[in-house]
PDB file of C-alpha atoms in Angstrom:
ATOM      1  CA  UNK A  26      35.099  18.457  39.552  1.00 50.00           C
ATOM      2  CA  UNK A  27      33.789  17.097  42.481  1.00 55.00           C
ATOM      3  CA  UNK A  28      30.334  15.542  42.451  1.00 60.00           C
ATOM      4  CA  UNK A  29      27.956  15.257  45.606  1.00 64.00           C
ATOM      5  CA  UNK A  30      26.034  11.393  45.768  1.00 66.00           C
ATOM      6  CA  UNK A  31      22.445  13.026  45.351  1.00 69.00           C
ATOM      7  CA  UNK A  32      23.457  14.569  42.235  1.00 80.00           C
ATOM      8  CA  UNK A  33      24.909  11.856  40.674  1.00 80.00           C
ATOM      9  CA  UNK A  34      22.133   9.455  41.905  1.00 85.00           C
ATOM     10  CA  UNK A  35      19.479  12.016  40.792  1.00 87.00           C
ATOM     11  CA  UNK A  36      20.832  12.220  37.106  1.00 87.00           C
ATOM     12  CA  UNK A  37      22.073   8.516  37.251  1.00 90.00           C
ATOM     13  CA  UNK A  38      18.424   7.892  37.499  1.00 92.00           C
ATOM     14  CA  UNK A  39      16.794  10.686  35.318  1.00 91.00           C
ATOM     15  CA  UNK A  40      19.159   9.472  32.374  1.00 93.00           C
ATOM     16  CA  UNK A  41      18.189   5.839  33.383  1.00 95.00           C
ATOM     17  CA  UNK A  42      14.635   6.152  32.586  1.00 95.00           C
ATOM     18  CA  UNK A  43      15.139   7.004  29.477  1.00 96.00           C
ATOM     19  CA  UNK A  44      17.609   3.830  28.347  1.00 96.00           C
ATOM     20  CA  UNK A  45      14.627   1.813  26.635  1.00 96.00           C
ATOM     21  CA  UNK A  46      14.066   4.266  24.192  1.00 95.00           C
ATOM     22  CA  UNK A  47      17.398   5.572  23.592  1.00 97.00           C
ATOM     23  CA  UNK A  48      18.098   1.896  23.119  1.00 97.00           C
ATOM     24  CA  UNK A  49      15.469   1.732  20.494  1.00 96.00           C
ATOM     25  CA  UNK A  50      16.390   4.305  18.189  1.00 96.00           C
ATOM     26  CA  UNK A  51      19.796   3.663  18.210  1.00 97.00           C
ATOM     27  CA  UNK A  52      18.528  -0.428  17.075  1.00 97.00           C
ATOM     28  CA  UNK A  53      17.210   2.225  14.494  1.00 96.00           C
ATOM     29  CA  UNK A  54      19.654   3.880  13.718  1.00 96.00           C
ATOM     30  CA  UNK A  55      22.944   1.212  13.740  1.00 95.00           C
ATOM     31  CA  UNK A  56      20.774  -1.965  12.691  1.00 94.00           C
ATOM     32  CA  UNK A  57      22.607  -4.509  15.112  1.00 93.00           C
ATOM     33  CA  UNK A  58      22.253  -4.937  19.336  1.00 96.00           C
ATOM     34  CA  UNK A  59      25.799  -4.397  19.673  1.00 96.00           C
ATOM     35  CA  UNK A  60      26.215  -1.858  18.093  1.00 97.00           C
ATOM     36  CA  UNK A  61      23.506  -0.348  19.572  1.00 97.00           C
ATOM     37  CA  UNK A  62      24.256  -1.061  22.925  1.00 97.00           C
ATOM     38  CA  UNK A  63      27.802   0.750  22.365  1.00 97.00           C
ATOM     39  CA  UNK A  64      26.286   3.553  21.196  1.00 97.00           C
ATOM     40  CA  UNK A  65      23.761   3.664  24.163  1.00 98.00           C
ATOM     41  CA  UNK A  66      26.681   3.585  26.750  1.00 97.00           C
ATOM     42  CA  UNK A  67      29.076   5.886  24.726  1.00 97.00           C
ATOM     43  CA  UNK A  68      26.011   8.294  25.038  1.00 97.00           C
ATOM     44  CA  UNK A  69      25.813   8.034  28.938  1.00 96.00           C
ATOM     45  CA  UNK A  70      29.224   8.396  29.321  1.00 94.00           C
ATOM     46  CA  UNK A  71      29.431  11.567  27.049  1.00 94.00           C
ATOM     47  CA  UNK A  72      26.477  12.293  28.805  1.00 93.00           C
ATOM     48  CA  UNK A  73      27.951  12.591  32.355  1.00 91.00           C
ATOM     49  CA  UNK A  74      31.108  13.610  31.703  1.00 89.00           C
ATOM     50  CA  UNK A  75      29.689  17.267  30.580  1.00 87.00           C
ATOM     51  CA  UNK A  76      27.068  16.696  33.539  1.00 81.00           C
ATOM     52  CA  UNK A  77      28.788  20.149  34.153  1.00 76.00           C
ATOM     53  CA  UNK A  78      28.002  22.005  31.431  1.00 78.00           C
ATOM     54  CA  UNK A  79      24.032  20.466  31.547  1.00 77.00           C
ATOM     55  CA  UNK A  80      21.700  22.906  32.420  1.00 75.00           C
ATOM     56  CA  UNK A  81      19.242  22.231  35.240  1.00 73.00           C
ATOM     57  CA  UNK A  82      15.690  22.683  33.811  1.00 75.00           C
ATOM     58  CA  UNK A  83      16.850  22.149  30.093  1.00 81.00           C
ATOM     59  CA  UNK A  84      14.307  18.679  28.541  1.00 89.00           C
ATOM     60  CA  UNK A  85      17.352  15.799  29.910  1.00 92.00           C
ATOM     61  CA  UNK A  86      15.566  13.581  27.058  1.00 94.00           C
ATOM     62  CA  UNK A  87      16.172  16.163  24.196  1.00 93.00           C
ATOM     63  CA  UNK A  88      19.616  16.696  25.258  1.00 93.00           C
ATOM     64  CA  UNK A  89      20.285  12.757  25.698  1.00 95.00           C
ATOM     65  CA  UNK A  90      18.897  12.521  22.552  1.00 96.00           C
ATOM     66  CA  UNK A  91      21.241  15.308  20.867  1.00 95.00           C
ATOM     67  CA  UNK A  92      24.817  13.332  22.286  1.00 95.00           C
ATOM     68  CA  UNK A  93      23.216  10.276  20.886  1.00 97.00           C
ATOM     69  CA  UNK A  94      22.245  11.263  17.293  1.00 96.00           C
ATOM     70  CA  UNK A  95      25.868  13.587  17.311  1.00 95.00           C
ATOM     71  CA  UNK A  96      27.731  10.495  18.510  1.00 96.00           C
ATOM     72  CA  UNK A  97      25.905   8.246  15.808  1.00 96.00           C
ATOM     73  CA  UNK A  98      26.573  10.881  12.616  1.00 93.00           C
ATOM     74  CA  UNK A  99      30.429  11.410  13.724  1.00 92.00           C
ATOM     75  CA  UNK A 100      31.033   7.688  14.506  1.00 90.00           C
ATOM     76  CA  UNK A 101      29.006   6.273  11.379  1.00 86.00           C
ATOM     77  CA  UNK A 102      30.260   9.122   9.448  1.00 75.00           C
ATOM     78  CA  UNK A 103      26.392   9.038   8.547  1.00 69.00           C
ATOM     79  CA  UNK A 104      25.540  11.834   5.852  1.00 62.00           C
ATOM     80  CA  UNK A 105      23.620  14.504   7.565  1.00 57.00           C
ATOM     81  CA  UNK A 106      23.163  16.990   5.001  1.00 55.00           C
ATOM     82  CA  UNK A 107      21.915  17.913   1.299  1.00 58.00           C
ATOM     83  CA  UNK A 108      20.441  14.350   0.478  1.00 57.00           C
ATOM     84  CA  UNK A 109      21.000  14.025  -3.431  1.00 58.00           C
ATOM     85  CA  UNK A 110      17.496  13.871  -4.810  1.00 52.00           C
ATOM     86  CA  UNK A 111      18.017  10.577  -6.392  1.00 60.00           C
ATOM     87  CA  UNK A 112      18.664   9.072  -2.384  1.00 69.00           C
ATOM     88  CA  UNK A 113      14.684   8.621  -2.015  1.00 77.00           C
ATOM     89  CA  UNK A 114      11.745   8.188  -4.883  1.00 77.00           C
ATOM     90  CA  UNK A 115       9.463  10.278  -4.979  1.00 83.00           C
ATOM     91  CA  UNK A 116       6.783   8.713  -3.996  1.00 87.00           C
ATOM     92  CA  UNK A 117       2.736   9.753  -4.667  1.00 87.00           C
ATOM     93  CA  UNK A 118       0.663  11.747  -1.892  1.00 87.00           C
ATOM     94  CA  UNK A 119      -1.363   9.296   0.499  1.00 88.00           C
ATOM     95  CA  UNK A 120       0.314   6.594  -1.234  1.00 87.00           C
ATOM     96  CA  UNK A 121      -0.729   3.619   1.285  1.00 86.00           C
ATOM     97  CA  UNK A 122      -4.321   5.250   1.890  1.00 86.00           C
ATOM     98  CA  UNK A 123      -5.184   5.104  -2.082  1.00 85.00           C
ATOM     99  CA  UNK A 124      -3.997   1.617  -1.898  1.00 84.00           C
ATOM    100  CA  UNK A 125      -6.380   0.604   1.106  1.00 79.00           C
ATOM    101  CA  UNK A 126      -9.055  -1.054  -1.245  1.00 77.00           C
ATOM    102  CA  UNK A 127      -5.892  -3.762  -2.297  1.00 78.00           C
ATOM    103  CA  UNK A 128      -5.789  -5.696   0.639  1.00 79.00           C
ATOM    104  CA  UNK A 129      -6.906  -9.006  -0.278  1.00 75.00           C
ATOM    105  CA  UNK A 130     -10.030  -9.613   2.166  1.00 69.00           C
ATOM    106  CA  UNK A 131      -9.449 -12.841   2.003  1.00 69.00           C
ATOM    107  CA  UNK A 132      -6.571 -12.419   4.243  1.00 64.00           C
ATOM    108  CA  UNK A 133      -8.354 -10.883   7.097  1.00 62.00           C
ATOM    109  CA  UNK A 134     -10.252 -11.199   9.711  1.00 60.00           C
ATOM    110  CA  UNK A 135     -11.940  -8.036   9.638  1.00 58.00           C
ATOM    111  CA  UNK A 136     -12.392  -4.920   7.199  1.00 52.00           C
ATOM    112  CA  UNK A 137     -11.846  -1.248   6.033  1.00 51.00           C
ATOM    113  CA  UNK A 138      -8.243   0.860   7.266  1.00 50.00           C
ATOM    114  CA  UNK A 139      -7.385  -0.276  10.498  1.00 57.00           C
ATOM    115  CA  UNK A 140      -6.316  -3.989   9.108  1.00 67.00           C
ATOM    116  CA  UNK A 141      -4.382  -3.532   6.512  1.00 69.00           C
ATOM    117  CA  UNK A 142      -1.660  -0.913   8.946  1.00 71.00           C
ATOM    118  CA  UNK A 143      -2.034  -4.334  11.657  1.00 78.00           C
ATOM    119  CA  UNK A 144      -0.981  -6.545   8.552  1.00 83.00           C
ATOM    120  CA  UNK A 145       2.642  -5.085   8.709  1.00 88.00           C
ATOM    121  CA  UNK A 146       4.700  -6.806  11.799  1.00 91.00           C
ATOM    122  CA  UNK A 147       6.791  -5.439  14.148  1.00 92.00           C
ATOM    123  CA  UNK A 148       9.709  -6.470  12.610  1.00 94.00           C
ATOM    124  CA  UNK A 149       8.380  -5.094   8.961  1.00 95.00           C
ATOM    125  CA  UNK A 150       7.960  -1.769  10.505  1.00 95.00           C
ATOM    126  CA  UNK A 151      11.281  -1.772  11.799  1.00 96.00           C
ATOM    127  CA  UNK A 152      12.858  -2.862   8.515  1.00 96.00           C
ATOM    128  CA  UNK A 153      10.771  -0.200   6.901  1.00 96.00           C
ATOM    129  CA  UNK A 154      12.605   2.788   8.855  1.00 96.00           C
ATOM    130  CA  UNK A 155      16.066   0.917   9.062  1.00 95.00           C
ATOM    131  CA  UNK A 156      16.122   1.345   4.989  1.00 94.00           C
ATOM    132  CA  UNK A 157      15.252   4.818   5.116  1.00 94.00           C
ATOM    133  CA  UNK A 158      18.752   6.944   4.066  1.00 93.00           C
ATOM    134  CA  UNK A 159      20.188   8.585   7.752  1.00 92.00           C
ATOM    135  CA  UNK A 160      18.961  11.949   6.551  1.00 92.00           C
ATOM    136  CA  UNK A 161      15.285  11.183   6.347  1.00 95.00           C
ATOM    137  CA  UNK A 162      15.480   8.125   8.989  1.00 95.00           C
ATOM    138  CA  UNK A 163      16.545   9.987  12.248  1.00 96.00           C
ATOM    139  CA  UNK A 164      13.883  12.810  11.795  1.00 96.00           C
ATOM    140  CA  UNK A 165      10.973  10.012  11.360  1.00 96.00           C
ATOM    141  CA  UNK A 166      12.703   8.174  14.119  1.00 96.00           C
ATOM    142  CA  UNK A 167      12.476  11.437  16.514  1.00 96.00           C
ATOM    143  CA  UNK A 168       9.013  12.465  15.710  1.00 97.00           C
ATOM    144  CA  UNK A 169       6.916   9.470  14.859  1.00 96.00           C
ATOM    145  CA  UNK A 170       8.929   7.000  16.956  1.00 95.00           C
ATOM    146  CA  UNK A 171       9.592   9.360  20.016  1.00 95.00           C
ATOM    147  CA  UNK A 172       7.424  12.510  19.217  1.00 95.00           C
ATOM    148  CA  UNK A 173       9.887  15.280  19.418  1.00 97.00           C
ATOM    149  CA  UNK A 174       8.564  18.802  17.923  1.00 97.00           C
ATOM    150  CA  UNK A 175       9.961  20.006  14.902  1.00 97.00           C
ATOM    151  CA  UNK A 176      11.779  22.439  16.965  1.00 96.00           C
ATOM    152  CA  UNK A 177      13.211  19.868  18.905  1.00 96.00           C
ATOM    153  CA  UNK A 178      14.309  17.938  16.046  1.00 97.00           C
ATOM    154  CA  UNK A 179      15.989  20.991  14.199  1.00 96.00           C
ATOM    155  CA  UNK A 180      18.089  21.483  17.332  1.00 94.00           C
ATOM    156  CA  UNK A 181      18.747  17.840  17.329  1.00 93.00           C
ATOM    157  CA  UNK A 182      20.111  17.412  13.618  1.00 93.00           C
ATOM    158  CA  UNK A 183      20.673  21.426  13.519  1.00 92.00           C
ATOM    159  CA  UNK A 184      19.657  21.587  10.645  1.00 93.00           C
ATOM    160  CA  UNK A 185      16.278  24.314   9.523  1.00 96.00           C
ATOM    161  CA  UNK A 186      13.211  23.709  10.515  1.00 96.00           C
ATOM    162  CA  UNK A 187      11.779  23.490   6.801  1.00 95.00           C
ATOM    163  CA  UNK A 188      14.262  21.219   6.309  1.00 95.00           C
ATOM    164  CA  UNK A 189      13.176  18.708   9.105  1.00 96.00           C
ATOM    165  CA  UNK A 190       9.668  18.836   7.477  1.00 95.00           C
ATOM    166  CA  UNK A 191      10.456  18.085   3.892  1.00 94.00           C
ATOM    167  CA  UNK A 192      12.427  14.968   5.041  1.00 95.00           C
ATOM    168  CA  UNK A 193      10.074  13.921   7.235  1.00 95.00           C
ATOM    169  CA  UNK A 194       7.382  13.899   4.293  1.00 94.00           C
ATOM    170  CA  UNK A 195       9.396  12.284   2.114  1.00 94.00           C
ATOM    171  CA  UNK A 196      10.731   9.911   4.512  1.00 95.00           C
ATOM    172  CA  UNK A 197       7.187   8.809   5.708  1.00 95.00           C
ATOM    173  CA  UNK A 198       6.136   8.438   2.054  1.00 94.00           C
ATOM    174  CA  UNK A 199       8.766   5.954   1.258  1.00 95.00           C
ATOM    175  CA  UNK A 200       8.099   3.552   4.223  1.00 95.00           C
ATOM    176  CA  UNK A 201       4.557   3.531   3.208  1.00 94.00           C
ATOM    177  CA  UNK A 202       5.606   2.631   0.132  1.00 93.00           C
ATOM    178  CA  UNK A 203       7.973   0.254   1.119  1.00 94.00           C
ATOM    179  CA  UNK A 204       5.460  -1.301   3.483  1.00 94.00           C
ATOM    180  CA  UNK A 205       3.103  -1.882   0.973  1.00 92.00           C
ATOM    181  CA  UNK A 206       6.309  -3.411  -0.954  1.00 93.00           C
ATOM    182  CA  UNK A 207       6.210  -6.052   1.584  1.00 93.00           C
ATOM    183  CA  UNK A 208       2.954  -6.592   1.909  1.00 89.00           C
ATOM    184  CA  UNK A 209       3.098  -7.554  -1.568  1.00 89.00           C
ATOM    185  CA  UNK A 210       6.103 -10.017  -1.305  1.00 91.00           C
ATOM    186  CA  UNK A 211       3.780 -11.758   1.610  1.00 88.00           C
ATOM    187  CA  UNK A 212       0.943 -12.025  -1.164  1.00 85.00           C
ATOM    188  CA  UNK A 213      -1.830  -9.972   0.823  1.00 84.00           C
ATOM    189  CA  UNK A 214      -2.005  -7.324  -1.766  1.00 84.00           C
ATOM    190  CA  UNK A 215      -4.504  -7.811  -4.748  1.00 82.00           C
ATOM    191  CA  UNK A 216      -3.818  -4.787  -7.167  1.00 82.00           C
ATOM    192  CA  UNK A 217      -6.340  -6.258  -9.673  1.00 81.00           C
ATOM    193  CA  UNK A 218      -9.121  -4.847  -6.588  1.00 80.00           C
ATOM    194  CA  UNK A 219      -7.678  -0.993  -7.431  1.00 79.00           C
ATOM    195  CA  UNK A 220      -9.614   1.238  -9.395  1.00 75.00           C
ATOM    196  CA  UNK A 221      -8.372   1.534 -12.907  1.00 68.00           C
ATOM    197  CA  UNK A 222      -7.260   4.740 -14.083  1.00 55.00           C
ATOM    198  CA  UNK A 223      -7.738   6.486 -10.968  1.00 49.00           C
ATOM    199  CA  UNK A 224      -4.930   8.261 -10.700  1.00 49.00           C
ATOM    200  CA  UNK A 225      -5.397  11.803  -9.153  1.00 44.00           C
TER     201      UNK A 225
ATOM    202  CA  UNK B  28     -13.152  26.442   6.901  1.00 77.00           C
ATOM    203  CA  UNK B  29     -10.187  24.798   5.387  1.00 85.00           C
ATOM    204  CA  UNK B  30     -10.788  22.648   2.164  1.00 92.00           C
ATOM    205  CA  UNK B  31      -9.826  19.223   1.420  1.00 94.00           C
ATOM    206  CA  UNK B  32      -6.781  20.325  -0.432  1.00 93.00           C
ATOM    207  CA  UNK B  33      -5.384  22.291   2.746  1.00 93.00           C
ATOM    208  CA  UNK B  34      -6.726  19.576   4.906  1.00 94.00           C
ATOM    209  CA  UNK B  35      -4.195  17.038   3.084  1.00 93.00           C
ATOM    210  CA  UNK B  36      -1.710  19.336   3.093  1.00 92.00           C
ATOM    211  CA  UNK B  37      -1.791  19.839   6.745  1.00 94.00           C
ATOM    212  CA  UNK B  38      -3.093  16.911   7.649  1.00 94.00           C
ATOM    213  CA  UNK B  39       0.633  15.637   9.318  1.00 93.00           C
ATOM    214  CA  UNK B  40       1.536  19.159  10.734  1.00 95.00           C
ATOM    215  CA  UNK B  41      -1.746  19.100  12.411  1.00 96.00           C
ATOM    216  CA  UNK B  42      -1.075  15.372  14.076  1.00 95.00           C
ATOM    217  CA  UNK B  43       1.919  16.321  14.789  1.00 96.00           C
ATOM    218  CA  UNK B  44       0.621  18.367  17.366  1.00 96.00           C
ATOM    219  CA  UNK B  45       2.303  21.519  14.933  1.00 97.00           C
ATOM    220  CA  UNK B  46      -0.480  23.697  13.946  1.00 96.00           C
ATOM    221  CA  UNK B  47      -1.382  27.218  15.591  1.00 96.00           C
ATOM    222  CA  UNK B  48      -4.329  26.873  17.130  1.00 96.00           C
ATOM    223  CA  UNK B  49      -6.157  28.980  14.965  1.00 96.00           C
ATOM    224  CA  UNK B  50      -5.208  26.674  12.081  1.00 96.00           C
ATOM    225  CA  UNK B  51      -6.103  23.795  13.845  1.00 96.00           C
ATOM    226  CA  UNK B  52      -9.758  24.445  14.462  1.00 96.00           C
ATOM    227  CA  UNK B  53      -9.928  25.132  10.895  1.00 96.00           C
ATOM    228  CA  UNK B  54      -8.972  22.195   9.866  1.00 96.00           C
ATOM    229  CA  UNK B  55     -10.818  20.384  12.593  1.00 95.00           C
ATOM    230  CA  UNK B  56     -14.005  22.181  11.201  1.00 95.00           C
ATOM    231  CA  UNK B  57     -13.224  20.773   7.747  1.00 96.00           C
ATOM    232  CA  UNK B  58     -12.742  17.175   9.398  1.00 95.00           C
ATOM    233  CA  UNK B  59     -16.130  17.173  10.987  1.00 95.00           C
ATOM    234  CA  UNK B  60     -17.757  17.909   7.662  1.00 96.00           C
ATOM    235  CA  UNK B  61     -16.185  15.623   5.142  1.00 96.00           C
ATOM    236  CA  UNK B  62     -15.886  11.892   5.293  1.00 94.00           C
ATOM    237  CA  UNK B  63     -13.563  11.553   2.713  1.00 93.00           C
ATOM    238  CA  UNK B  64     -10.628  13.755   4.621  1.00 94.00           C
ATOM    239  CA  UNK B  65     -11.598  12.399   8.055  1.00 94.00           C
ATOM    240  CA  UNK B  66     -11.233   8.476   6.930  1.00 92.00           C
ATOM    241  CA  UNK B  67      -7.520   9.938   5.324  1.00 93.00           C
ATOM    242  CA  UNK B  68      -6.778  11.573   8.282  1.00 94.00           C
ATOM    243  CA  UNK B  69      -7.712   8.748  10.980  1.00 92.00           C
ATOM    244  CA  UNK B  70      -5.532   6.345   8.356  1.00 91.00           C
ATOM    245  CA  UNK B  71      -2.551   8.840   8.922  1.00 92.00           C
ATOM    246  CA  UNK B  72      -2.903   8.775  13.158  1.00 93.00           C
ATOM    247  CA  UNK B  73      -3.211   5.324  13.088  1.00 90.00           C
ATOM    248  CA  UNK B  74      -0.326   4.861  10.646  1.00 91.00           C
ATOM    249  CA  UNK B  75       2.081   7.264  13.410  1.00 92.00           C
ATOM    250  CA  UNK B  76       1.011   5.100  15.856  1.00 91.00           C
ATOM    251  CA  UNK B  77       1.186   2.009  14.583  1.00 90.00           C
ATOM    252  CA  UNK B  78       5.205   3.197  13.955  1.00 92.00           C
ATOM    253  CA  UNK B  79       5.692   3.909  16.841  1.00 92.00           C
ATOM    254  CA  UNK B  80       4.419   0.942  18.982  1.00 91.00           C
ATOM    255  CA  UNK B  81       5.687  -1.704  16.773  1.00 91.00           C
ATOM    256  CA  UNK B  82       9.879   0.033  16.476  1.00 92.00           C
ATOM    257  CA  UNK B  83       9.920   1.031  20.082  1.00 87.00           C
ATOM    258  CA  UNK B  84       9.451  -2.884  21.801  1.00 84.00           C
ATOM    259  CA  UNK B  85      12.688  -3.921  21.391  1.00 93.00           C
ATOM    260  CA  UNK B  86      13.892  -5.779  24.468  1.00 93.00           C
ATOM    261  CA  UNK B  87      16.962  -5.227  26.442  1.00 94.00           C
ATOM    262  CA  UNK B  88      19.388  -7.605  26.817  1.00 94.00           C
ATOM    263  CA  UNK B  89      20.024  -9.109  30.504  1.00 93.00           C
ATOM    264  CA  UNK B  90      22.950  -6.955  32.015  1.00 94.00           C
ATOM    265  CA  UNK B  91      22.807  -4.139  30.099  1.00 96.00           C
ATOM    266  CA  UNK B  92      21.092  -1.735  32.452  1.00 95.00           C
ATOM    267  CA  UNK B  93      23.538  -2.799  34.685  1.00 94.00           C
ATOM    268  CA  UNK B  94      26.841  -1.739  32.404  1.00 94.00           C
ATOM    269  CA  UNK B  95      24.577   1.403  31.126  1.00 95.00           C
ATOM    270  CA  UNK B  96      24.723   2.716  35.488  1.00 93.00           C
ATOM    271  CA  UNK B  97      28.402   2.056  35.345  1.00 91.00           C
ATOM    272  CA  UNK B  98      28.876   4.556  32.861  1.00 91.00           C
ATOM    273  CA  UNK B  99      28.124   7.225  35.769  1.00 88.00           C
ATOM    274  CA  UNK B 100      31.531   6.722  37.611  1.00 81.00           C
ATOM    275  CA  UNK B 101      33.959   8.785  38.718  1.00 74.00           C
ATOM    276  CA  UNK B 102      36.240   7.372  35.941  1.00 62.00           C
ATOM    277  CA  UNK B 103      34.532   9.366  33.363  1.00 54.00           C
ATOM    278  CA  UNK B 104      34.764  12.616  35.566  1.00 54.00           C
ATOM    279  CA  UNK B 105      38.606  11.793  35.959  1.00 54.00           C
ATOM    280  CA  UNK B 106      39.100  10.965  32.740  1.00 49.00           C
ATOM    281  CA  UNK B 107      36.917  14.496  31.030  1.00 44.00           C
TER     282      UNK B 107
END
């Protein structure tokens, strides 16, 4: 296959702008910069070697995305389908939003919704999502993190579309929970302030 | 109108940018009329964007930019 410069520089730098986030989710998804950074360049290289078969036109991020989340599930041998039911609690509906009125005030600066969610630091958040189970992490990862469509993300994981929706409720429900887990731990949560017996 | 109970329901298929837009001005319509579903459903957009902005910072290390363009050489072609 021979290759002309412009089209190699054109889709060296296409596929370039998108290395800061492809470097993010797979932080994400492995847990550890080396890893991640393997996984990164094993994608670009998978990438361009079926630069042939890459249809002009077709979303470059979506399909960067695709190599990267197959090449993390076959090399991690990560379990992408029927999660057991036990793999995630079930956790209650607007489980962090009944809890709002539990943030010790004492602890901030300022009041109502917005503080408690800019309690949680970076690194909580990311902690958060790393715990989630691969089968609920990667679709939370690809639509809150990089706000693919649920399309998008069936085609990613090929998997249904109901199915992407169902883990990404559950998913999201659990790192609430678990954020509110570690809120805890760092003593800014004062369940004696919750309503008794207000459970819906 | 959609009801509260709908409104919760849909509440993430709507931020998500997922709802036909039929749908969505229903639930829209229910937003603009009830306080408690509109303070729920500003915690929810908040709460997808605080997730994204605080896992999407991480910082690359020096060099690897560098080794990520030498991954478009005409090794890999050679070697497909």
């Amino acid at each position: 296959m021979t290759v002309n410069m412009t089209t190699r520089e054109d889709f060296t730098h296409d596929a370039m702008q998108h290395a800061p986030q492809l470097f993010s989710t797979a932080m994400r998804m492995t847990r550890n910069r080396s890893d991640a950074e393997d996984l990164v360049q094993e994608t670009f290289i998978k990438a361009w070697r079926s630069f042939a078969t890459y249809q002009q036109g077709t979303n470059l991020r979506a399909w960067l995305f695709r190599i990267m989340t197959n090449t993390y599930i076959n090399k991690y041998n990560a379990q992408q389908r029927k999660p057991t039911e036990t793999e995630l609690d079930d956790v209650e509906e607007l489980f962090l939003y009944k809890r709002l009125g539990s943030v010790d005030q004492s602890q901030l600066s300022q009041s109502a919704e917005d503080q408690m969610l800019s309690l949680f630091t970076d690194d909580e958040v990311k902690k958060a999502l790393e715990e989630l189970p691969d089968q609920f992490r990667i679709p939370v990862l690809m639509s809150d993190v990089e706000g693919f469509s649920y399309k998008e993300i069936a085609e990613i994981l090929e998997i249904p579309l109901g199915t992407v929706m169902s883990r990404l409720h559950r998913g999201r429900k659990s790192m609430q929970k678990m954020l509110y887990e570690y809120a805890k731990e760092r003593g800014l949560i004062n369940e004696a302030l919750l309503p008794q017996g207000d459970d819906e | 109108m959609a009801n509260c109970q709908e409104t919760l329901n849909e509440m993430y298929a709507y931020l998500d940018a997922e709802l036909a837009a039929e749908r969505a001005t229903e639930i829209i319509g229910h937003l603009k009329v009830c306080t408690d579903c509109q303070s729920a459903y500003e915690f929810h957009a908040e709460f997808k964007t605080i997730i994204r902005v605080k896992a999407q910072n991480d910082e690359l290390s020096e060099g690897f930019l560098d080794r990520l363009r030498e991954c478009f050489g005409d090794d890999a072609l050679n070697d497909a």
